[in-house]
Structure formats: C-alpha cells, structure tokens
mmCIF file of C-alpha atoms in Angstrom:
data_model
loop_
_atom_site.group_PDB
_atom_site.id
_atom_site.type_symbol
_atom_site.label_atom_id
_atom_site.label_comp_id
_atom_site.label_asym_id
_atom_site.label_seq_id
_atom_site.Cartn_x
_atom_site.Cartn_y
_atom_site.Cartn_z
ATOM 1 C CA UNK T 1 148.714 31.494 68.582
ATOM 2 C CA UNK T 2 146.687 30.545 65.556
ATOM 3 C CA UNK T 3 142.816 30.108 65.927
ATOM 4 C CA UNK T 4 141.875 26.559 64.895
ATOM 5 C CA UNK T 5 139.395 25.945 62.109
ATOM 6 C CA UNK T 6 136.129 24.580 63.298
ATOM 7 C CA UNK T 7 133.450 24.766 60.578
ATOM 8 C CA UNK T 8 133.298 23.273 57.128
ATOM 9 C CA UNK T 9 133.678 26.733 55.694
ATOM 10 C CA UNK T 10 136.925 27.313 57.566
ATOM 11 C CA UNK T 11 138.232 23.839 56.656
ATOM 12 C CA UNK T 12 137.614 24.755 52.929
ATOM 13 C CA UNK T 13 139.919 27.758 53.290
ATOM 14 C CA UNK T 14 142.718 25.115 53.556
ATOM 15 C CA UNK T 15 141.422 22.569 51.125
ATOM 16 C CA UNK T 16 138.842 24.294 48.913
ATOM 17 C CA UNK T 17 137.654 21.004 47.328
ATOM 18 C CA UNK T 18 137.257 19.268 50.683
ATOM 19 C CA UNK T 19 133.509 19.692 51.188
ATOM 20 C CA UNK T 20 132.990 18.324 47.625
ATOM 21 C CA UNK T 21 135.474 15.478 47.974
ATOM 22 C CA UNK T 22 134.064 14.283 51.254
ATOM 23 C CA UNK T 23 130.470 15.379 51.335
ATOM 24 C CA UNK T 24 129.777 13.586 54.682
ATOM 25 C CA UNK T 25 132.408 15.570 56.573
ATOM 26 C CA UNK T 26 130.069 18.459 57.432
ATOM 27 C CA UNK T 27 127.814 16.183 59.379
ATOM 28 C CA UNK T 28 130.676 14.928 61.539
ATOM 29 C CA UNK T 29 131.406 18.407 63.005
ATOM 30 C CA UNK T 30 130.154 18.884 66.526
ATOM 31 C CA UNK T 31 129.641 22.456 67.857
ATOM 32 C CA UNK T 32 133.058 22.383 69.405
ATOM 33 C CA UNK T 33 135.066 19.756 67.544
ATOM 34 C CA UNK T 34 138.584 21.051 68.361
ATOM 35 C CA UNK T 35 140.784 18.451 69.914
ATOM 36 C CA UNK T 36 142.863 19.134 73.151
ATOM 37 C CA UNK T 37 145.821 18.046 71.037
ATOM 38 C CA UNK T 38 145.782 21.358 69.053
ATOM 39 C CA UNK T 39 146.465 23.366 72.311
ATOM 40 C CA UNK T 40 148.921 20.648 73.517
ATOM 41 C CA UNK T 41 150.850 20.897 70.263
ATOM 42 C CA UNK T 42 151.350 24.673 70.499
ATOM 43 C CA UNK T 43 152.059 24.531 74.186
ATOM 44 C CA UNK T 44 154.888 22.131 73.398
ATOM 45 C CA UNK T 45 156.157 24.339 70.640
ATOM 46 C CA UNK T 46 156.451 27.266 73.033
ATOM 47 C CA UNK T 47 158.129 25.121 75.713
ATOM 48 C CA UNK T 48 160.691 23.696 73.210
ATOM 49 C CA UNK T 49 161.156 27.230 71.744
ATOM 50 C CA UNK T 50 162.040 28.656 75.260
ATOM 51 C CA UNK T 51 164.283 25.762 76.133
ATOM 52 C CA UNK T 52 166.393 26.275 72.960
ATOM 53 C CA UNK T 53 166.656 30.046 72.903
ATOM 54 C CA UNK T 54 170.285 29.792 73.514
ATOM 55 C CA UNK T 55 170.752 27.358 70.587
ATOM 56 C CA UNK T 56 170.132 28.972 67.266
ATOM 57 C CA UNK T 57 170.595 25.726 65.457
ATOM 58 C CA UNK T 58 167.795 24.145 67.525
ATOM 59 C CA UNK T 59 165.165 27.033 67.439
ATOM 60 C CA UNK T 60 162.059 26.264 65.405
ATOM 61 C CA UNK T 61 161.794 28.406 62.304
ATOM 62 C CA UNK T 62 158.553 30.406 61.800
ATOM 63 C CA UNK T 63 157.531 27.970 59.114
ATOM 64 C CA UNK T 64 157.948 24.970 61.492
ATOM 65 C CA UNK T 65 156.283 26.794 64.355
ATOM 66 C CA UNK T 66 153.047 27.630 62.454
ATOM 67 C CA UNK T 67 152.764 24.194 60.761
ATOM 68 C CA UNK T 68 149.210 23.268 61.867
ATOM 69 C CA UNK T 69 145.981 25.067 61.392
ATOM 70 C CA UNK T 70 143.594 22.648 63.256
ATOM 71 C CA UNK T 71 143.094 19.300 65.010
ATOM 72 C CA UNK T 72 139.507 18.058 65.110
ATOM 73 C CA UNK T 73 137.875 15.133 66.773
ATOM 74 C CA UNK T 74 135.147 13.887 64.402
ATOM 75 C CA UNK T 75 132.472 11.191 64.502
ATOM 76 C CA UNK T 76 129.903 10.280 61.923
ATOM 77 C CA UNK T 77 126.323 10.488 63.257
ATOM 78 C CA UNK T 78 125.143 7.259 61.504
ATOM 79 C CA UNK T 79 128.111 4.855 61.387
ATOM 80 C CA UNK T 80 129.641 6.344 64.548
ATOM 81 C CA UNK T 81 133.031 6.014 62.751
ATOM 82 C CA UNK T 82 135.536 8.263 64.583
ATOM 83 C CA UNK T 83 138.314 10.322 62.762
ATOM 84 C CA UNK T 84 141.063 12.730 63.663
ATOM 85 C CA UNK T 85 141.349 15.565 61.162
ATOM 86 C CA UNK T 86 144.541 17.640 60.826
ATOM 87 C CA UNK T 87 145.273 20.522 58.569
ATOM 88 C CA UNK T 88 148.907 21.245 58.042
ATOM 89 C CA UNK T 89 151.804 21.556 55.483
ATOM 90 C CA UNK T 90 153.657 18.477 54.202
ATOM 91 C CA UNK T 91 157.258 17.775 54.953
ATOM 92 C CA UNK T 92 159.054 14.556 53.680
ATOM 93 C CA UNK T 93 159.937 11.352 55.537
ATOM 94 C CA UNK T 94 162.413 9.270 53.579
ATOM 95 C CA UNK T 95 163.217 6.781 56.256
ATOM 96 C CA UNK T 96 162.998 3.042 56.357
ATOM 97 C CA UNK T 97 164.396 -0.034 54.795
ATOM 98 C CA UNK T 98 163.422 -3.711 53.990
ATOM 99 C CA UNK T 99 165.876 -6.051 52.692
ATOM 100 C CA UNK T 100 163.117 -8.692 51.931
ATOM 101 C CA UNK T 101 161.590 -6.367 49.382
ATOM 102 C CA UNK T 102 164.574 -4.227 48.359
ATOM 103 C CA UNK T 103 168.008 -5.610 48.691
ATOM 104 C CA UNK T 104 169.641 -2.215 48.237
ATOM 105 C CA UNK T 105 169.037 1.019 50.006
ATOM 106 C CA UNK T 106 167.434 4.185 48.557
ATOM 107 C CA UNK T 107 170.166 6.494 49.804
ATOM 108 C CA UNK T 108 171.051 8.265 52.999
ATOM 109 C CA UNK T 109 170.035 11.795 53.638
ATOM 110 C CA UNK T 110 170.417 14.141 56.587
ATOM 111 C CA UNK T 111 168.795 12.600 59.679
ATOM 112 C CA UNK T 112 168.012 9.424 57.747
ATOM 113 C CA UNK T 113 166.956 6.429 59.916
ATOM 114 C CA UNK T 114 166.802 2.915 58.322
ATOM 115 C CA UNK T 115 163.831 2.025 60.463
ATOM 116 C CA UNK T 116 160.239 3.399 60.900
ATOM 117 C CA UNK T 117 157.826 2.899 63.856
ATOM 118 C CA UNK T 118 155.748 0.505 61.699
ATOM 119 C CA UNK T 119 157.820 -2.731 61.588
ATOM 120 C CA UNK T 120 157.535 -6.527 61.459
ATOM 121 C CA UNK T 121 159.761 -9.647 61.796
ATOM 122 C CA UNK T 122 161.925 -10.287 58.736
ATOM 123 C CA UNK T 123 160.697 -12.951 56.425
ATOM 124 C CA UNK T 124 163.970 -13.846 54.704
ATOM 125 C CA UNK T 125 167.719 -14.017 55.715
ATOM 126 C CA UNK T 126 168.579 -11.122 53.438
ATOM 127 C CA UNK T 127 170.755 -8.638 55.352
ATOM 128 C CA UNK T 128 169.515 -5.085 55.789
ATOM 129 C CA UNK T 129 171.522 -2.817 53.349
ATOM 130 C CA UNK T 130 172.150 -0.356 56.246
ATOM 131 C CA UNK T 131 173.354 -2.989 58.698
ATOM 132 C CA UNK T 132 177.135 -2.844 57.773
ATOM 133 C CA UNK T 133 177.334 0.836 58.361
ATOM 134 C CA UNK T 134 175.595 0.650 61.648
ATOM 135 C CA UNK T 135 177.818 -2.131 62.813
ATOM 136 C CA UNK T 136 180.798 -0.050 61.735
ATOM 137 C CA UNK T 137 179.584 2.957 63.908
ATOM 138 C CA UNK T 138 179.139 0.490 66.800
ATOM 139 C CA UNK T 139 182.724 -0.886 66.375
ATOM 140 C CA UNK T 140 184.179 2.678 66.339
ATOM 141 C CA UNK T 141 182.313 3.630 69.437
ATOM 142 C CA UNK T 142 183.520 0.496 71.219
ATOM 143 C CA UNK T 143 187.060 1.141 70.209
ATOM 144 C CA UNK T 144 186.862 4.817 71.366
ATOM 145 C CA UNK T 145 185.350 3.654 74.699
ATOM 146 C CA UNK T 146 188.397 1.248 75.144
ATOM 147 C CA UNK T 147 191.028 3.841 74.721
ATOM 148 C CA UNK T 148 192.855 4.885 77.941
ATOM 149 C CA UNK T 149 192.921 8.448 76.629
ATOM 150 C CA UNK T 150 189.191 8.721 76.543
ATOM 151 C CA UNK T 151 187.990 11.341 79.056
ATOM 152 C CA UNK T 152 185.305 10.445 81.575
ATOM 153 C CA UNK T 153 182.789 12.844 79.923
ATOM 154 C CA UNK T 154 183.433 11.224 76.677
ATOM 155 C CA UNK T 155 182.994 7.783 78.197
ATOM 156 C CA UNK T 156 179.489 8.816 79.515
ATOM 157 C CA UNK T 157 178.524 9.906 76.044
ATOM 158 C CA UNK T 158 179.801 6.731 74.497
ATOM 159 C CA UNK T 159 177.970 4.573 77.007
ATOM 160 C CA UNK T 160 174.657 6.045 75.883
ATOM 161 C CA UNK T 161 175.641 5.731 72.244
ATOM 162 C CA UNK T 162 176.646 2.071 72.661
ATOM 163 C CA UNK T 163 173.319 1.141 74.087
ATOM 164 C CA UNK T 164 171.529 2.822 71.213
ATOM 165 C CA UNK T 165 173.834 1.325 68.468
ATOM 166 C CA UNK T 166 173.537 -2.160 69.854
ATOM 167 C CA UNK T 167 169.794 -1.797 69.846
ATOM 168 C CA UNK T 168 169.806 -0.537 66.292
ATOM 169 C CA UNK T 169 172.002 -3.426 65.138
ATOM 170 C CA UNK T 170 169.732 -5.951 66.728
ATOM 171 C CA UNK T 171 166.546 -4.225 65.426
ATOM 172 C CA UNK T 172 168.068 -4.139 61.826
ATOM 173 C CA UNK T 173 168.906 -7.822 62.059
ATOM 174 C CA UNK T 174 165.457 -8.962 63.133
ATOM 175 C CA UNK T 175 162.983 -6.487 61.645
ATOM 176 C CA UNK T 176 161.749 -5.052 58.345
ATOM 177 C CA UNK T 177 160.323 -1.636 57.972
ATOM 178 C CA UNK T 178 158.331 0.671 55.658
ATOM 179 C CA UNK T 179 160.335 2.346 52.926
ATOM 180 C CA UNK T 180 159.685 6.119 52.591
ATOM 181 C CA UNK T 181 160.503 5.972 48.817
ATOM 182 C CA UNK T 182 157.959 3.309 48.001
ATOM 183 C CA UNK T 183 155.289 3.150 50.671
ATOM 184 C CA UNK T 184 152.419 5.482 51.241
ATOM 185 C CA UNK T 185 152.360 6.516 54.972
ATOM 186 C CA UNK T 186 152.139 9.608 57.093
ATOM 187 C CA UNK T 187 153.812 10.657 60.410
ATOM 188 C CA UNK T 188 152.107 11.913 63.610
ATOM 189 C CA UNK T 189 153.630 13.442 66.605
ATOM 190 C CA UNK T 190 154.500 11.098 69.517
ATOM 191 C CA UNK T 191 152.285 13.034 71.840
ATOM 192 C CA UNK T 192 149.305 12.484 69.711
ATOM 193 C CA UNK T 193 149.536 8.627 69.901
ATOM 194 C CA UNK T 194 148.331 8.269 73.518
ATOM 195 C CA UNK T 195 144.724 7.479 74.637
ATOM 196 C CA UNK T 196 141.841 5.357 73.530
ATOM 197 C CA UNK T 197 140.846 7.385 70.446
ATOM 198 C CA UNK T 198 144.429 8.454 69.564
ATOM 199 C CA UNK T 199 145.992 7.750 66.164
ATOM 200 C CA UNK T 200 148.263 4.781 66.460
ATOM 201 C CA UNK T 201 150.865 3.241 64.184
ATOM 202 C CA UNK T 202 149.184 1.131 61.570
ATOM 203 C CA UNK T 203 145.893 3.118 61.562
ATOM 204 C CA UNK T 204 144.436 3.852 58.190
ATOM 205 C CA UNK T 205 144.424 7.390 56.964
ATOM 206 C CA UNK T 206 143.532 9.760 54.041
ATOM 207 C CA UNK T 207 145.542 12.524 52.695
ATOM 208 C CA UNK T 208 143.561 15.219 50.789
ATOM 209 C CA UNK T 209 145.311 17.698 48.584
ATOM 210 C CA UNK T 210 143.992 19.631 45.660
ATOM 211 C CA UNK T 211 141.314 17.424 44.083
ATOM 212 C CA UNK T 212 142.675 14.027 45.071
ATOM 213 C CA UNK T 213 142.243 11.633 48.030
ATOM 214 C CA UNK T 214 145.286 9.435 48.756
ATOM 215 C CA UNK T 215 144.994 6.244 50.944
ATOM 216 C CA UNK T 216 147.715 5.892 53.530
ATOM 217 C CA UNK T 217 148.560 4.441 56.947
ATOM 218 C CA UNK T 218 150.195 5.927 60.048
ATOM 219 C CA UNK T 219 153.763 4.531 59.454
ATOM 220 C CA UNK T 220 155.954 6.588 61.779
ATOM 221 C CA UNK T 221 156.023 8.616 64.890
ATOM 222 C CA UNK T 222 157.673 12.093 64.941
ATOM 223 C CA UNK T 223 158.758 14.758 67.441
ATOM 224 C CA UNK T 224 156.091 16.225 69.714
ATOM 225 C CA UNK T 225 156.483 19.844 68.441
ATOM 226 C CA UNK T 226 155.910 19.406 64.750
ATOM 227 C CA UNK T 227 153.206 17.965 62.454
ATOM 228 C CA UNK T 228 152.512 17.546 58.810
ATOM 229 C CA UNK T 229 154.813 14.934 57.303
ATOM 230 C CA UNK T 230 154.292 12.111 54.713
ATOM 231 C CA UNK T 231 156.497 9.483 53.094
ATOM 232 C CA UNK T 232 158.513 10.386 50.050
ATOM 233 C CA UNK T 233 156.153 8.171 47.963
ATOM 234 C CA UNK T 234 153.090 10.533 48.769
ATOM 235 C CA UNK T 235 155.156 13.589 48.455
ATOM 236 C CA UNK T 236 156.410 12.859 44.968
ATOM 237 C CA UNK T 237 152.973 11.832 43.833
ATOM 238 C CA UNK T 238 151.668 15.243 44.956
ATOM 239 C CA UNK T 239 154.566 17.178 43.574
ATOM 240 C CA UNK T 240 157.149 15.584 41.327
ATOM 241 C CA UNK T 241 159.826 18.083 42.482
ATOM 242 C CA UNK T 242 159.586 16.864 46.017
ATOM 243 C CA UNK T 243 162.781 15.330 47.559
ATOM 244 C CA UNK T 244 163.837 14.641 51.197
ATOM 245 C CA UNK T 245 165.090 18.316 51.174
ATOM 246 C CA UNK T 246 162.234 19.822 49.187
ATOM 247 C CA UNK T 247 158.744 19.768 50.765
ATOM 248 C CA UNK T 248 155.970 19.183 48.297
ATOM 249 C CA UNK T 249 153.515 21.634 50.056
ATOM 250 C CA UNK T 250 154.870 24.562 51.916
ATOM 251 C CA UNK T 251 151.539 26.312 52.789
ATOM 252 C CA UNK T 252 148.903 24.864 55.207
ATOM 253 C CA UNK T 253 147.042 23.280 52.256
ATOM 254 C CA UNK T 254 146.897 19.569 53.153
ATOM 255 C CA UNK T 255 144.218 17.807 55.118
ATOM 256 C CA UNK T 256 144.974 14.552 56.907
ATOM 257 C CA UNK T 257 142.223 12.232 58.170
ATOM 258 C CA UNK T 258 143.167 9.384 60.527
ATOM 259 C CA UNK T 259 140.912 6.635 61.613
ATOM 260 C CA UNK T 260 141.873 5.610 65.117
ATOM 261 C CA UNK T 261 141.628 1.926 66.076
ATOM 262 C CA UNK T 262 141.810 0.570 62.575
ATOM 263 C CA UNK T 263 145.266 -0.920 62.452
ATOM 264 C CA UNK T 264 145.436 -4.523 61.304
ATOM 265 C CA UNK T 265 147.774 -6.676 63.509
ATOM 266 C CA UNK T 266 150.124 -8.285 63.376
ATOM 267 C CA UNK T 267 151.935 -5.868 61.057
ATOM 268 C CA UNK T 268 153.515 -7.176 57.869
ATOM 269 C CA UNK T 269 154.759 -6.014 54.466
ATOM 270 C CA UNK T 270 152.520 -3.405 52.927
ATOM 271 C CA UNK T 271 149.635 -4.737 50.845
ATOM 272 C CA UNK T 272 148.563 -1.949 48.524
ATOM 273 C CA UNK T 273 145.395 -3.630 47.334
ATOM 274 C CA UNK T 274 144.376 -4.215 50.958
ATOM 275 C CA UNK T 275 145.177 -0.531 51.801
ATOM 276 C CA UNK T 276 142.926 0.559 49.006
ATOM 277 C CA UNK T 277 140.007 -1.629 50.010
ATOM 278 C CA UNK T 278 140.159 -0.732 53.713
ATOM 279 C CA UNK T 279 140.369 3.004 52.977
ATOM 280 C CA UNK T 280 137.514 2.800 50.561
ATOM 281 C CA UNK T 281 135.442 1.013 53.130
ATOM 282 C CA UNK T 282 136.307 3.626 55.773
ATOM 283 C CA UNK T 283 135.397 6.482 53.413
ATOM 284 C CA UNK T 284 131.919 4.885 52.908
ATOM 285 C CA UNK T 285 131.410 4.922 56.717
ATOM 286 C CA UNK T 286 131.879 8.756 56.666
ATOM 287 C CA UNK T 287 129.591 9.506 53.809
ATOM 288 C CA UNK T 288 131.694 8.489 50.781
ATOM 289 C CA UNK T 289 133.899 10.324 48.376
ATOM 290 C CA UNK T 290 133.020 12.145 45.203
ATOM 291 C CA UNK T 291 136.097 10.862 43.415
ATOM 292 C CA UNK T 292 137.762 7.470 43.322
ATOM 293 C CA UNK T 293 140.675 7.183 45.873
ATOM 294 C CA UNK T 294 144.116 7.316 44.282
ATOM 295 C CA UNK T 295 145.323 3.795 43.481
ATOM 296 C CA UNK T 296 148.945 3.035 44.485
ATOM 297 C CA UNK T 297 150.973 0.790 42.199
ATOM 298 C CA UNK T 298 153.787 -1.350 43.508
ATOM 299 C CA UNK T 299 156.942 0.357 42.356
ATOM 300 C CA UNK T 300 159.456 -1.896 44.021
ATOM 301 C CA UNK T 301 161.531 -3.604 41.148
ATOM 302 C CA UNK T 302 161.475 -7.374 41.201
ATOM 303 C CA UNK T 303 164.595 -9.149 42.443
ATOM 304 C CA UNK T 304 167.232 -9.862 39.825
ATOM 305 C CA UNK T 305 166.907 -13.178 38.049
ATOM 306 C CA UNK T 306 169.644 -15.514 39.292
ATOM 307 C CA UNK T 307 172.269 -16.451 36.736
ATOM 308 C CA UNK T 308 171.750 -20.000 35.598
ATOM 309 C CA UNK T 309 174.559 -22.412 36.375
ATOM 310 C CA UNK T 310 176.619 -23.469 33.272
ATOM 311 C CA UNK T 311 175.810 -26.892 32.086
ATOM 312 C CA UNK T 312 178.667 -29.498 32.612
ATOM 313 C CA UNK T 313 181.128 -29.924 29.607
ATOM 314 C CA UNK T 314 183.426 -32.809 28.722
ATOM 315 C CA UNK T 315 185.997 -30.351 27.267
ATOM 316 C CA UNK T 316 189.091 -29.988 29.450
ATOM 317 C CA UNK T 317 189.401 -26.423 28.243
ATOM 318 C CA UNK T 318 185.848 -25.560 29.158
ATOM 319 C CA UNK T 319 186.263 -27.170 32.623
ATOM 320 C CA UNK T 320 189.162 -24.903 33.419
ATOM 321 C CA UNK T 321 187.381 -21.730 32.359
ATOM 322 C CA UNK T 322 186.256 -19.446 35.209
ATOM 323 C CA UNK T 323 182.633 -19.505 36.188
ATOM 324 C CA UNK T 324 180.467 -16.596 34.943
ATOM 325 C CA UNK T 325 180.044 -13.739 37.449
ATOM 326 C CA UNK T 326 176.889 -13.098 39.292
ATOM 327 C CA UNK T 327 174.289 -10.742 37.844
ATOM 328 C CA UNK T 328 174.515 -7.132 39.155
ATOM 329 C CA UNK T 329 172.316 -5.896 41.891
ATOM 330 C CA UNK T 330 168.982 -4.356 40.906
ATOM 331 C CA UNK T 331 168.756 -0.575 40.914
ATOM 332 C CA UNK T 332 165.811 1.641 41.807
ATOM 333 C CA UNK T 333 164.417 4.744 40.205
ATOM 334 C CA UNK T 334 161.431 6.793 40.930
ATOM 335 C CA UNK T 335 158.461 6.553 38.478
ATOM 336 C CA UNK T 336 157.357 9.847 36.904
ATOM 337 C CA UNK T 337 154.248 11.129 38.570
ATOM 338 C CA UNK T 338 151.376 12.064 36.461
ATOM 339 C CA UNK T 339 151.316 15.781 35.477
ATOM 340 C CA UNK T 340 147.859 16.156 37.186
ATOM 341 C CA UNK T 341 149.283 15.171 40.472
ATOM 342 C CA UNK T 342 151.953 17.912 40.552
ATOM 343 C CA UNK T 343 151.348 20.782 42.961
ATOM 344 C CA UNK T 344 150.838 24.236 41.393
ATOM 345 C CA UNK T 345 153.681 25.800 43.278
ATOM 346 C CA UNK T 346 157.268 24.634 43.357
ATOM 347 C CA UNK T 347 158.442 23.182 46.685
ATOM 348 C CA UNK T 348 160.346 25.189 49.198
ATOM 349 C CA UNK T 349 163.829 23.862 50.104
ATOM 350 C CA UNK T 350 163.986 22.649 53.686
ATOM 351 C CA UNK T 351 166.318 20.428 55.653
ATOM 352 C CA UNK T 352 164.918 17.265 57.238
ATOM 353 C CA UNK T 353 163.944 18.300 60.720
ATOM 354 C CA UNK T 354 161.708 15.583 62.098
ATOM 355 C CA UNK T 355 164.207 13.543 64.068
#
C-alpha cells in the first residue's frame, strides 16, 4: 500500500507549486492530518480486486489501483475553515445533459450517462436530447419481457432493468444536470460522501495543477474504489488533447481541495460568476492564493434565433407558396484552450471506467 503524504514538503512532490500557490496550506496541516478515508479507499480496492479475480474484464489495472497518493483532513487555525485535500491523477467525466441550456447532446461515449448527481428541476419544457433513446430501450425491454419465449432467468434480469429504465425516463423528463463538456466539476467516491465533514454534491472545490488554480464544484459521485476524476471541461483546459478516452494527467500530479458544507441549495443551473466569487472567498479563508483563480467563460452557444414568420401577401401565388423551413439546430464545438494550460505530457489513452 502507498504511504500517504502528510507534510507540505511531501505534498509538493505531487504539485511542486502548491506551497507557493496556496501559502496558507502549511498552517492547516496537523501532526497527523491523514483522513481515515485514505485507508478505507485502499481497503475497498483490495476487496474489489479479490472479488473480481475471476473476471479479467473487471480487475482494476495497476494505474487505477494506485490512483491516490493522500487524503488529508485540514482546518485553518484562524478562520477554522475545513477542507479535504486529495492528491491523485485525473480521469475524465463526460456525463450529463441539460436541454434547457443545450438542446442537443454532446455525444455518447462508453459508459456515458445523461445525468449527474448534481441536478435540479427543469425550467423549460424542452425535451432532454437523450430521452428518446432511453424510452426506446425501455420499450424494447418491455417487449422482451412480454415474449412467451423469454426464460425465467432473463425475466428476472429484465425486471431489474425495467425498474431502472423507468426511473431514468422519469428523471430525464423532470430534471436537468451538469454537462461534462461545459461545466467545471469534480467527482468523488460515493464512500467519501458520508459523515458531517464529508464532501457532498454541490460543495465548492479547487483543482490545482502546474501553476494554476481552477474553481469547481463536486458535481458527481463515482464508484467507491477509484478517485481522481474531473469534468471534460476541466480536463480540456488542463490538456487540450484530453477526451473522454484520453486522461489529461496520468501521473499523480493533481491536488483537489474540497470545502465540505459549502453547497448552495436548492441546486440550479451553474452560475460561473458565482462559482468564481465563492471560491475566491473560500481561498481567502485558508490564507489566500498567490495567483488569480482561473476564470471560466460560458461556452454554451446561444439558442438559435427563431425564423421570423413571413408577412402576409395579397398575391395568390405568394399565398400558395410553401412556408420557409425552420432554422437548423445549433451545433457545439469545444473552444481551443490556451497554450499555457496544456499539460507538458500527452495524455495516456484510457477507457471510461468510473461507472
């Protein structure tokens, strides 16, 4: 098992600029700051590994097993602001959808889910772009279940699938979610999100890599045996070559700082200006930062302008002409990240493995 980093010097081995970027961090380290979550994470990894020894497709790779260097419980001595510090790699979460902000989807990848743990009630009647495909899967499952030739074992599987698919259809009809391609968020293991001082969905967070500090929120919950994952928006800012299949940082070079109990409720569509202000205020409570926090721009394209209705004409020929077609749907493209934000090493190909 890896030995967790405990001192500011050890933390700097992962993120060399960390003591300079967040000068108040050293004062937050107690004599034994290691969280019990670190041992719990690796105990879970060993348990899952043993359970899946007969399933080569399920066994954790060496990379995914050793994906966390430390988990520390911190508290600033003056402000008493608490924080959970993680040092890990960075995999990519490309999940989520929100028809109110983006009428089209950003694509479907391996293990893609159209929802995130951070969600809120829809604001408009616009249908979720992934709803038709989910309804189609539900219809096929219902048809298979109704067949007389379906075996009892298959029916048991289908019963479980039907419950899940019906829940997914209802959720997609009622809720909106973060969008991995456009919203800056991180993912924490489900086992970490329990307890009074545990990081919860919606809590504010910082991602520190190289010489930059990125504001974020906890936007999704992942499996209990893996850690180190951020939205595609953050991943591409850090390394322009990142994709849902290419992690932006393969080595344990990323520091995540989560501020428990800071979530603003009720949840709603991301407000990037508010995210900036809240993270700046939280940074001041832990001694400040030596560089300005990264500023996220809204990259969601505006909705297409409706085609104006043709004015009435007295000409019989004009009246019989067909009406103009509706304007095409908007498309989405990633902005080019600044060269300074790219990681020094190219990303390592990896399949999505978080769900």
